[in-house]
C-alpha cells in the first residue's frame, strides 16, 4: 500500500506510539520503509535562560533511546529520526524531504482549545502533501 511511512511519536505517549507503529507495519509495502519521528520543540529564549544548557540535546538523546527501545520491543524494522522545532512543521518537512507517501500521527479527541490554537494533527492534515492517517484510538 505505502512505500515510505512517517510515524510521528510523542515520547510522552509511547503506548499510542506502539499502536501507530503496528498500524504502519500493517500498511507497509514489502520492501517499504517506516521512519519513527520524534520532534523536540524549541525552548523559547526567555525560558531557556532558566534551564540547563543541554536540555534540548538531552531530550533528543532520550527520544532516540525510547524510539529504538520501541523498535526492539515490537520487532518492527524502522529507522529513527529526531528533529527539533514546531512539531507540525517538522513532521511535514520530514515527510517531504524523505519522500513519504503516508504520515501517521496520533491525536487526542479535540477539545475547546483546538478551536483557538489547533492541534499538531490538525496542522499536519491541512498542510501535508501526502496522505495522513490520524489515529484517535484511546489508550
mmCIF file of C-alpha atoms in Angstrom:
data_model
loop_
_atom_site.group_PDB
_atom_site.id
_atom_site.type_symbol
_atom_site.label_atom_id
_atom_site.label_comp_id
_atom_site.label_asym_id
_atom_site.label_seq_id
_atom_site.Cartn_x
_atom_site.Cartn_y
_atom_site.Cartn_z
ATOM 1 C CA UNK A 1 0.000 0.000 0.000
ATOM 2 C CA UNK A 2 2.642 2.542 1.085
ATOM 3 C CA UNK A 3 6.369 2.592 0.372
ATOM 4 C CA UNK A 4 7.534 5.123 2.975
ATOM 5 C CA UNK A 5 5.609 5.901 6.148
ATOM 6 C CA UNK A 6 6.460 8.570 8.695
ATOM 7 C CA UNK A 7 5.199 7.607 12.157
ATOM 8 C CA UNK A 8 5.208 10.679 14.412
ATOM 9 C CA UNK A 9 5.563 9.600 18.031
ATOM 10 C CA UNK A 10 5.256 11.777 21.117
ATOM 11 C CA UNK A 11 7.717 10.417 23.681
ATOM 12 C CA UNK A 12 5.259 11.209 26.465
ATOM 13 C CA UNK A 13 2.752 8.794 24.931
ATOM 14 C CA UNK A 14 4.665 5.686 23.910
ATOM 15 C CA UNK A 15 1.577 3.451 24.199
ATOM 16 C CA UNK A 16 -0.045 5.295 21.287
ATOM 17 C CA UNK A 17 3.324 5.242 19.541
ATOM 18 C CA UNK A 18 3.351 1.454 19.666
ATOM 19 C CA UNK A 19 -0.212 1.277 18.337
ATOM 20 C CA UNK A 20 0.507 3.512 15.351
ATOM 21 C CA UNK A 21 3.830 1.761 14.647
ATOM 22 C CA UNK A 22 1.996 -1.560 14.422
ATOM 23 C CA UNK A 23 -0.615 0.068 12.173
ATOM 24 C CA UNK A 24 2.166 1.393 9.924
ATOM 25 C CA UNK A 25 3.696 -2.074 9.663
ATOM 26 C CA UNK A 26 0.335 -3.456 8.502
ATOM 27 C CA UNK A 27 0.089 -0.784 5.767
ATOM 28 C CA UNK A 28 3.667 -1.021 4.502
ATOM 29 C CA UNK A 29 4.518 -2.444 1.078
ATOM 30 C CA UNK A 30 7.066 -5.214 1.003
ATOM 31 C CA UNK A 31 10.456 -3.536 0.821
ATOM 32 C CA UNK A 32 8.992 -0.289 2.142
ATOM 33 C CA UNK A 33 10.360 1.820 4.982
ATOM 34 C CA UNK A 34 8.994 3.120 8.264
ATOM 35 C CA UNK A 35 10.561 6.193 9.851
ATOM 36 C CA UNK A 36 9.800 6.794 13.523
ATOM 37 C CA UNK A 37 9.908 10.543 14.082
ATOM 38 C CA UNK A 38 10.027 12.478 17.320
ATOM 39 C CA UNK A 39 10.056 16.262 17.376
ATOM 40 C CA UNK A 40 11.570 18.206 20.258
ATOM 41 C CA UNK A 41 10.009 21.641 20.485
ATOM 42 C CA UNK A 42 12.361 24.605 20.683
ATOM 43 C CA UNK A 43 12.568 26.241 24.076
ATOM 44 C CA UNK A 44 11.761 29.978 23.995
ATOM 45 C CA UNK A 45 14.798 32.120 24.816
ATOM 46 C CA UNK A 46 13.155 33.693 27.859
ATOM 47 C CA UNK A 47 12.632 30.204 29.313
ATOM 48 C CA UNK A 48 15.958 28.756 28.159
ATOM 49 C CA UNK A 49 17.967 31.037 30.454
ATOM 50 C CA UNK A 50 16.440 29.213 33.423
ATOM 51 C CA UNK A 51 17.103 25.705 32.095
ATOM 52 C CA UNK A 52 20.263 23.615 31.774
ATOM 53 C CA UNK A 53 22.220 24.449 28.611
ATOM 54 C CA UNK A 54 21.997 20.927 27.190
ATOM 55 C CA UNK A 55 18.274 20.321 27.727
ATOM 56 C CA UNK A 56 17.438 20.024 24.004
ATOM 57 C CA UNK A 57 20.353 17.652 23.347
ATOM 58 C CA UNK A 58 19.306 15.525 26.339
ATOM 59 C CA UNK A 59 15.709 15.426 25.097
ATOM 60 C CA UNK A 60 16.889 14.392 21.615
ATOM 61 C CA UNK A 61 19.074 11.616 23.055
ATOM 62 C CA UNK A 62 16.212 10.425 25.297
ATOM 63 C CA UNK A 63 13.821 10.433 22.320
ATOM 64 C CA UNK A 64 16.210 8.375 20.210
ATOM 65 C CA UNK A 65 16.714 5.839 23.031
ATOM 66 C CA UNK A 66 12.969 5.447 23.596
ATOM 67 C CA UNK A 67 12.188 5.031 19.899
ATOM 68 C CA UNK A 68 14.984 2.491 19.495
ATOM 69 C CA UNK A 69 13.519 0.665 22.525
ATOM 70 C CA UNK A 70 10.113 0.683 20.825
ATOM 71 C CA UNK A 71 11.639 -0.878 17.717
ATOM 72 C CA UNK A 72 13.360 -3.540 19.824
ATOM 73 C CA UNK A 73 10.163 -4.269 21.794
ATOM 74 C CA UNK A 74 7.944 -4.629 18.721
ATOM 75 C CA UNK A 75 10.448 -6.239 16.379
ATOM 76 C CA UNK A 76 9.250 -3.943 13.591
ATOM 77 C CA UNK A 77 12.009 -2.732 11.286
ATOM 78 C CA UNK A 78 12.175 1.073 11.254
ATOM 79 C CA UNK A 79 14.640 3.930 11.295
ATOM 80 C CA UNK A 80 14.624 6.742 13.840
ATOM 81 C CA UNK A 81 14.686 10.442 13.099
ATOM 82 C CA UNK A 82 14.775 13.162 15.752
ATOM 83 C CA UNK A 83 14.086 16.774 14.814
ATOM 84 C CA UNK A 84 13.536 19.954 16.708
ATOM 85 C CA UNK A 85 11.230 22.860 16.035
ATOM 86 C CA UNK A 86 7.478 23.318 15.712
ATOM 87 C CA UNK A 87 6.043 19.759 15.598
ATOM 88 C CA UNK A 88 3.667 20.065 12.636
ATOM 89 C CA UNK A 89 6.223 21.889 10.509
ATOM 90 C CA UNK A 90 8.934 19.336 11.364
ATOM 91 C CA UNK A 91 6.643 16.387 10.575
ATOM 92 C CA UNK A 92 5.635 17.844 7.202
ATOM 93 C CA UNK A 93 9.218 18.800 6.355
ATOM 94 C CA UNK A 94 10.460 15.319 7.219
ATOM 95 C CA UNK A 95 7.783 13.717 5.041
ATOM 96 C CA UNK A 96 8.673 15.962 2.103
ATOM 97 C CA UNK A 97 12.448 15.501 2.499
ATOM 98 C CA UNK A 98 12.159 11.722 2.775
ATOM 99 C CA UNK A 99 9.560 11.333 0.026
ATOM 100 C CA UNK A 100 6.962 9.771 2.328
ATOM 101 C CA UNK A 101 3.621 8.764 0.892
ATOM 102 C CA UNK A 102 1.906 8.466 4.301
ATOM 103 C CA UNK A 103 2.166 10.193 7.667
ATOM 104 C CA UNK A 104 0.602 8.519 10.694
ATOM 105 C CA UNK A 105 0.029 10.688 13.739
ATOM 106 C CA UNK A 106 -1.868 10.003 16.943
ATOM 107 C CA UNK A 107 -4.345 12.579 18.165
ATOM 108 C CA UNK A 108 -6.448 13.135 21.205
ATOM 109 C CA UNK A 109 -10.124 13.907 20.797
ATOM 110 C CA UNK A 110 -10.473 17.613 20.018
ATOM 111 C CA UNK A 111 -11.444 19.903 22.847
ATOM 112 C CA UNK A 112 -12.275 23.569 23.195
ATOM 113 C CA UNK A 113 -8.598 24.653 22.988
ATOM 114 C CA UNK A 114 -8.354 23.267 19.432
ATOM 115 C CA UNK A 115 -10.671 25.988 18.187
ATOM 116 C CA UNK A 116 -8.200 28.682 19.231
ATOM 117 C CA UNK A 117 -4.797 27.051 18.912
ATOM 118 C CA UNK A 118 -5.220 23.902 16.846
ATOM 119 C CA UNK A 119 -3.541 20.572 17.410
ATOM 120 C CA UNK A 120 -0.449 19.271 15.661
ATOM 121 C CA UNK A 121 -2.522 16.645 13.860
ATOM 122 C CA UNK A 122 -4.866 19.373 12.552
ATOM 123 C CA UNK A 123 -1.964 21.294 11.049
ATOM 124 C CA UNK A 124 -0.396 18.184 9.535
ATOM 125 C CA UNK A 125 -3.681 17.202 7.872
ATOM 126 C CA UNK A 126 -4.169 20.694 6.443
ATOM 127 C CA UNK A 127 -0.670 21.176 5.059
ATOM 128 C CA UNK A 128 0.853 17.780 4.224
ATOM 129 C CA UNK A 129 1.352 16.964 0.553
ATOM 130 C CA UNK A 130 0.899 13.232 1.152
ATOM 131 C CA UNK A 131 -1.800 11.116 2.777
ATOM 132 C CA UNK A 132 -2.255 11.456 6.537
ATOM 133 C CA UNK A 133 -3.791 8.915 8.853
ATOM 134 C CA UNK A 134 -4.906 10.308 12.212
ATOM 135 C CA UNK A 135 -5.279 7.632 14.868
ATOM 136 C CA UNK A 136 -7.673 8.539 17.669
ATOM 137 C CA UNK A 137 -7.646 5.186 19.418
ATOM 138 C CA UNK A 138 -7.913 5.522 23.180
ATOM 139 C CA UNK A 139 -5.151 4.014 25.296
#
